[in-house]
C-alpha positions as YAML, in Angstrom:
chain: A
units: angstrom
residues:
- id: 1
  name: GLN
  ca: [-51.43, 15.06, -46.74]
- id: 2
  name: ILE
  ca: [-53.05, 17.55, -44.40]
- id: 3
  name: ASN
  ca: [-56.83, 17.86, -44.57]
- id: 4
  name: GLY
  ca: [-56.76, 16.15, -47.98]
- id: 5
  name: LEU
  ca: [-54.14, 18.50, -49.44]
- id: 6
  name: PHE
  ca: [-50.51, 17.70, -50.16]
- id: 7
  name: TYR
  ca: [-48.02, 19.50, -47.92]
- id: 8
  name: SER
  ca: [-44.26, 19.06, -47.79]
- id: 9
  name: PRO
  ca: [-42.27, 20.61, -44.95]
- id: 10
  name: GLU
  ca: [-39.34, 22.89, -45.75]
- id: 11
  name: GLU
  ca: [-36.99, 20.15, -44.50]
- id: 12
  name: ARG
  ca: [-38.01, 17.58, -47.13]
- id: 13
  name: THR
  ca: [-36.46, 14.59, -45.34]
- id: 14
  name: SER
  ca: [-38.30, 15.36, -42.11]
- id: 15
  name: MET
  ca: [-41.52, 13.60, -41.22]
- id: 16
  name: GLU
  ca: [-42.26, 16.15, -38.48]
- id: 17
  name: ILE
  ca: [-44.40, 19.25, -38.62]
- id: 18
  name: SER
  ca: [-45.40, 21.83, -36.07]
- id: 19
  name: ALA
  ca: [-48.99, 23.02, -35.78]
- id: 20
  name: ASP
  ca: [-50.62, 25.89, -33.95]
- id: 21
  name: ILE
  ca: [-54.29, 24.99, -33.53]
- id: 22
  name: ILE
  ca: [-56.82, 27.61, -32.46]
- id: 23
  name: ILE
  ca: [-60.21, 26.29, -31.39]
- id: 24
  name: ASP
  ca: [-63.14, 28.55, -30.60]
- id: 25
  name: LYS
  ca: [-66.93, 28.26, -30.47]
- id: 26
  name: THR
  ca: [-67.44, 28.13, -34.25]
- id: 27
  name: SER
  ca: [-64.18, 27.13, -35.95]
- id: 28
  name: VAL
  ca: [-60.86, 25.33, -35.83]
- id: 29
  name: GLU
  ca: [-57.87, 27.05, -37.44]
- id: 30
  name: VAL
  ca: [-54.60, 25.24, -38.09]
- id: 31
  name: PHE
  ca: [-51.28, 26.91, -38.90]
- id: 32
  name: VAL
  ca: [-48.64, 24.39, -39.97]
- id: 33
  name: ASP
  ca: [-44.91, 25.13, -39.72]
- id: 34
  name: ASN
  ca: [-45.32, 28.75, -38.59]
- id: 35
  name: GLY
  ca: [-48.00, 29.51, -41.19]
- id: 36
  name: ALA
  ca: [-46.35, 27.95, -44.26]
- id: 37
  name: PHE
  ca: [-49.65, 26.09, -44.72]
- id: 38
  name: SER
  ca: [-52.94, 26.92, -43.03]
- id: 39
  name: TYR
  ca: [-56.62, 26.08, -43.15]
- id: 40
  name: ALA
  ca: [-59.80, 26.63, -41.19]
- id: 41
  name: ILE
  ca: [-62.83, 24.42, -40.72]
- id: 42
  name: GLU
  ca: [-66.25, 25.04, -39.25]
- id: 43
  name: ARG
  ca: [-66.81, 23.56, -35.82]
- id: 44
  name: LYS
  ca: [-70.24, 22.16, -35.08]
- id: 45
  name: ALA
  ca: [-71.01, 21.14, -31.53]
- id: 46
  name: VAL
  ca: [-72.39, 17.63, -31.13]
- id: 47
  name: GLU
  ca: [-74.92, 17.41, -28.34]
- id: 48
  name: GLY
  ca: [-73.91, 14.88, -25.70]
- id: 49
  name: ASN
  ca: [-70.27, 14.65, -26.89]
- id: 50
  name: ARG
  ca: [-68.15, 13.77, -23.88]
- id: 51
  name: ASP
  ca: [-65.00, 12.80, -25.82]
- id: 52
  name: GLY
  ca: [-63.84, 16.30, -26.78]
- id: 53
  name: PHE
  ca: [-61.57, 16.41, -29.83]
- id: 54
  name: ASN
  ca: [-59.91, 13.51, -31.59]
- id: 55
  name: PHE
  ca: [-56.78, 13.84, -33.72]
- id: 56
  name: PHE
  ca: [-55.90, 10.99, -36.02]
- id: 57
  name: GLY
  ca: [-53.44, 9.98, -38.71]
- id: 58
  name: ARG
  ca: [-50.95, 7.31, -39.60]
- id: 59
  name: ASN
  ca: [-48.40, 6.80, -36.86]
- id: 60
  name: LEU
  ca: [-49.29, 10.14, -35.31]
- id: 61
  name: GLU
  ca: [-47.19, 11.02, -32.29]
- id: 62
  name: VAL
  ca: [-47.63, 14.26, -30.37]
- id: 63
  name: LYS
  ca: [-44.18, 15.20, -29.07]
- id: 64
  name: GLU
  ca: [-45.22, 18.35, -27.25]
- id: 65
  name: LEU
  ca: [-48.59, 19.83, -26.34]
- id: 66
  name: LYS
  ca: [-49.14, 23.28, -24.89]
- id: 67
  name: VAL
  ca: [-52.68, 24.44, -24.07]
- id: 68
  name: CYS
  ca: [-53.41, 28.15, -23.59]
- id: 69
  name: SER
  ca: [-56.59, 30.11, -23.12]
- id: 70
  name: MET
  ca: [-57.25, 33.30, -25.03]
- id: 71
  name: LYS
  ca: [-59.31, 36.32, -24.12]
- id: 72
  name: SER
  ca: [-62.32, 37.03, -26.30]
- id: 73
  name: ILE
  ca: [-62.13, 39.98, -28.65]
- id: 74
  name: TRP
  ca: [-65.89, 40.38, -28.15]
- id: 75
  name: GLY
  ca: [-65.59, 41.07, -24.42]
- id: 76
  name: ASP
  ca: [-67.82, 38.23, -23.24]
...
């Protein structure tokens, strides 16, 4: 399950998925397996949070992580 919804990758025997995660000031958007499944959630800042983001799941292993910055479309 992803975010409470059932998702099965195209390769049904695989237990791996890819995810593009876009985080901005107000939301988190997740695109699984090149957009085969996607969802967005509201992001609310927690005052005093020094931990950043936490990702969790059963036997979750991040095999590759690439972090990029994006330019604002609003020009700020």
